Amino acid sequence: MSDQEARRFVIDHFWVAFAAFALACVLGVYQVLERSGIIPAIQSPAVYFASVSTHGVLMAYVLTTFFIMGFGYYVATTSLKMPIWNKPLAKTGYWIALGGTVMAAIPLLLGKASVLYTFYPPVQANVLFYLGATLLVVGSWFWAGIMLVMLHQWKVAHPGETVPLPMYANAANAILWLWTSVGVALEMLFQLLPWALGLMDTIDVGLARTLFAWTLHPIVYFWLIPAYIAFYVFVPAAAGGKLFSDELARVSFIMIMVFGLPIGFHHLYVDPEQAAGWKLAHGIGTFAVAIPTLLTGFTVIASLEVAGRKRGGHGLFGWIGALPWRNPMVLAAILSLLMLMLGGFGGMINASYAMNTMVHNTAWVPGHFHLIFAGTVITMYFAIAYYLWPKLTGKQLCSASLPTLQLWSWFIGMAILTTPWHVLGLLGQPRRISDVTYNTLLTLAWDPYELAMILGGCVLLASALLFVYILFQTQTKGAEEPDRAVAYAEPLHPVVKLPAMLNGFGLWNRVILVLMIVSFAVPIGQFFFMDSFSPSAWGY
Ligand code: HAS
Ligand code: CU
């Protein structure tokens, strides 16, 4: 694969991701409209749940996986300065993932897989949905494997040298993903697929939810890590400064990987199948995983301060005004950090065992994850796309001002959408309902918030379409871009010598293995040793 071909390959990944994203945004607007009940003609629980399921799968799995794979290939080839290892394998992974996406999309769009993006049994989808989702994950494993082989080859060719930070973080994400996806893979292989194929009559819902919880928490960091990579390696350079600390960045990625995996039971606080002690243990771990995000906030803001002062900013806050706010990468980072602060605060409330009962299964939860995922993470995906598009296509961005307009409108739309969502949760609105017009005193109090959310949804759709327009215009009509070299930020203090544990993953894989055994062996094992729930044990 020539350089040109490799860039084309990355663009192909990005277009799949952004096409999925644009379609999902259209569905989002339908959903806020339908739920509010202001247009009775479009009220339909069946269509609503088909739509939410498609929206969730496209955003959470298709957009993210393709974006992460494309970005990963770019980071690996440019930071290690080597071609993609085994291109036929990489292409096979791409086509398997794309084939799986199409296969899952068919039942989703036909309303035969209205199981939402968490596909919790006993609600059942058409078998094509489970097969398609499995293929998407299998395709992504090709990518993860290729990333690790490239890291290994580079280390063999450069003994004793420091792995470039972007690749170190990218490999951490590949490893995180391999560990993360095991939970859902076991659920698919031994439960959902045999059940959907009719090979099994019943399914243990408790076991399925436990296995899904294994995946559900760390997957959010799989989505988040590209945003953090941009925070560390693009933002400081774009702001005109340096990265505050390379070592702190590595420590953050390691902590996300190690602490992010064994804590999924904060999604099961109110579930009956796990004991309180295990939930508490996972709850405590959840607070530990906030530390790398706090470190990231600190390092990125410190890097921005270094840049702001270099640009002549004075006083306690003068550096903020001196930052290049019109640079899409810098603007995105600032907006993204603001949403991370608020979304992370909500996450802390969710994670607090007792307070979780106040918000669990209410509208607060989609409020939380739209703010932090659709807000923080996707805003940085936009910024990465704006930065890389000229490098990938060889064309200058079609406009200097439209990207900033798009980023601001996404931020404003997300604020208008998610603030009411949080309030509605506190007012007792359940999540995952297709209709809020019960016409009781309680639901009347929800109405103004529902209307605001329609406005938020429309602003977001306009912003999403603008994003796609900018990329399309640039690629088809942009002027020639002479500078195709990527600029990764230099650390303030050059890395002289790193301990092996900050330059590799051997130790951390062993730590993860121990933590996973400690936190999941008994909770999963119990399903095989306890027969008290089987109908035969009760004489039925
Ligand atoms: Fe979450 C539910 C806890 C982060 C996504 N989360 C979800 C679900 C999703 C999701 C999709 O404990 C729904 C799952 C479902 O469908 O059932 N979440 C957390 C915690 C964090 C967290 C503790 N979540 C994320 C991220 C996501 C994501 C990231 C996607 C990418 N979440 C939960 C819990 C639930 C949950 C429970 C279950 C709820 C339930 O009951 O169902 C942490 O990682 C958050 C750490 C972040 C912070 C913020 C630090 C602040 C910083 C900003 C500094 C900026 C400043 C401003 C000062 C502690 C770094 C700078 C300004 C300038 C001008 C420069
Ligand atoms: Cu979680």
XYZ file of C-alpha atoms and ligand atoms in Angstrom, residues 60 117-118 120 212 216-217 219-221 223-224 228 231 263 265-270 283 286-287 289-298 300-301 304 319-320 323 325 333-352 356-357 359-362 364-366 368-370 372-374 376-377 431-432, ligand 1:
145
model
C -22.002 3.905 19.739
C -27.940 -0.528 21.666
C -27.489 -2.602 24.828
C -30.432 -6.833 26.828
C -22.409 -7.042 29.046
C -20.149 -1.604 28.856
C -17.869 0.460 31.014
C -16.047 0.516 25.879
C -16.712 4.162 26.780
C -12.965 4.654 27.222
C -14.469 5.730 22.411
C -12.810 8.390 24.557
C -7.491 12.165 24.711
C -5.791 16.505 23.704
C -15.635 -1.816 37.279
C -21.065 -3.283 37.933
C -21.811 0.409 38.457
C -24.323 -0.300 35.661
C -25.896 -3.026 37.783
C -26.346 -1.283 41.152
C -30.079 -2.008 41.144
C -18.130 1.272 42.702
C -15.122 3.571 39.414
C -13.901 6.453 41.511
C -10.930 5.698 37.040
C -11.823 9.367 37.435
C -8.161 10.012 38.382
C -6.711 9.671 34.849
C -9.369 12.048 33.565
C -8.466 14.557 36.254
C -4.783 14.117 35.288
C -5.737 14.653 31.647
C -7.724 17.794 32.490
C -4.750 19.081 34.444
C -4.207 19.698 28.885
C -5.109 22.886 30.728
C -2.932 25.453 27.103
C -3.708 33.316 28.985
C -7.206 32.008 28.247
C -5.386 31.300 23.076
C -9.927 30.445 19.829
C -10.567 21.234 23.228
C -11.952 24.083 25.322
C -15.590 23.222 24.572
C -14.888 19.554 25.023
C -13.245 20.081 28.430
C -16.199 22.156 29.600
C -18.568 19.331 28.678
C -16.223 16.782 30.233
C -16.278 18.710 33.494
C -20.098 18.680 33.652
C -20.580 15.215 32.154
C -17.899 13.804 34.485
C -19.608 15.424 37.446
C -22.802 13.604 36.413
C -20.762 10.405 36.104
C -19.614 10.788 39.711
C -23.251 11.019 40.798
C -24.098 7.896 38.797
C -21.170 6.077 40.325
C -22.177 6.884 43.905
C -27.465 6.064 41.633
C -30.922 4.938 42.753
C -31.053 8.693 38.639
C -30.884 5.092 37.427
C -33.125 4.341 34.456
C -34.264 7.969 34.326
C -30.672 11.689 33.531
C -28.636 8.783 32.110
C -29.050 9.671 28.401
C -25.103 12.104 31.033
C -23.880 10.146 28.063
C -24.961 12.606 25.415
C -19.884 13.305 27.663
C -19.950 11.077 24.574
C -21.821 13.096 21.951
C -16.825 15.748 24.687
C -15.834 12.801 22.498
C -35.451 6.683 30.079
C -36.387 4.583 27.070
Fe -20.693 7.177 32.134
C -23.678 5.448 32.304
C -20.197 6.668 35.469
C -17.576 8.670 31.915
C -20.808 6.950 28.701
N -21.999 6.376 30.763
C -23.176 5.716 31.046
C -23.793 5.305 29.818
C -22.954 5.695 28.794
C -21.835 6.373 29.418
C -23.150 5.468 27.308
O -21.359 4.904 37.679
C -25.150 4.607 29.668
C -25.064 3.116 29.677
C -26.443 2.550 29.499
O -27.012 2.704 28.404
O -26.984 1.991 30.449
N -19.206 7.644 33.456
C -19.220 7.375 34.770
C -18.002 7.890 35.389
C -17.270 8.464 34.389
C -18.027 8.287 33.174
C -17.630 7.806 36.831
N -19.448 7.726 30.615
C -18.217 8.325 30.743
C -17.640 8.564 29.435
C -18.561 8.075 28.517
C -19.679 7.552 29.290
C -16.294 9.201 29.194
C -18.512 8.012 27.023
C -17.515 8.348 26.292
N -21.755 6.277 33.598
C -21.361 6.139 34.897
C -22.341 5.316 35.628
C -23.341 4.966 34.723
C -22.938 5.574 33.467
C -22.314 4.917 37.036
C -24.590 4.109 35.005
C -25.762 4.968 35.244
C -27.005 4.142 35.429
O -27.520 4.106 36.552
O -27.481 3.504 34.467
C -15.895 9.120 34.554
O -14.977 8.630 33.604
C -15.975 10.610 34.499
C -14.670 11.242 34.976
C -14.657 12.721 34.698
C -14.493 13.678 35.609
C -14.463 15.118 35.173
C -13.104 15.792 35.397
C -13.114 17.159 34.790
C -12.259 17.605 33.859
C -12.546 18.896 33.198
C -11.644 20.002 33.619
C -12.084 21.222 32.859
C -12.165 22.453 33.337
C -12.677 23.551 32.458
C -11.740 22.772 34.755
C -14.350 13.375 37.055
C -11.099 16.818 33.355
C -11.579 24.038 31.553
C -11.963 25.301 30.879
C -11.155 25.999 29.997
C -11.646 27.308 29.493
C -9.854 25.513 29.513
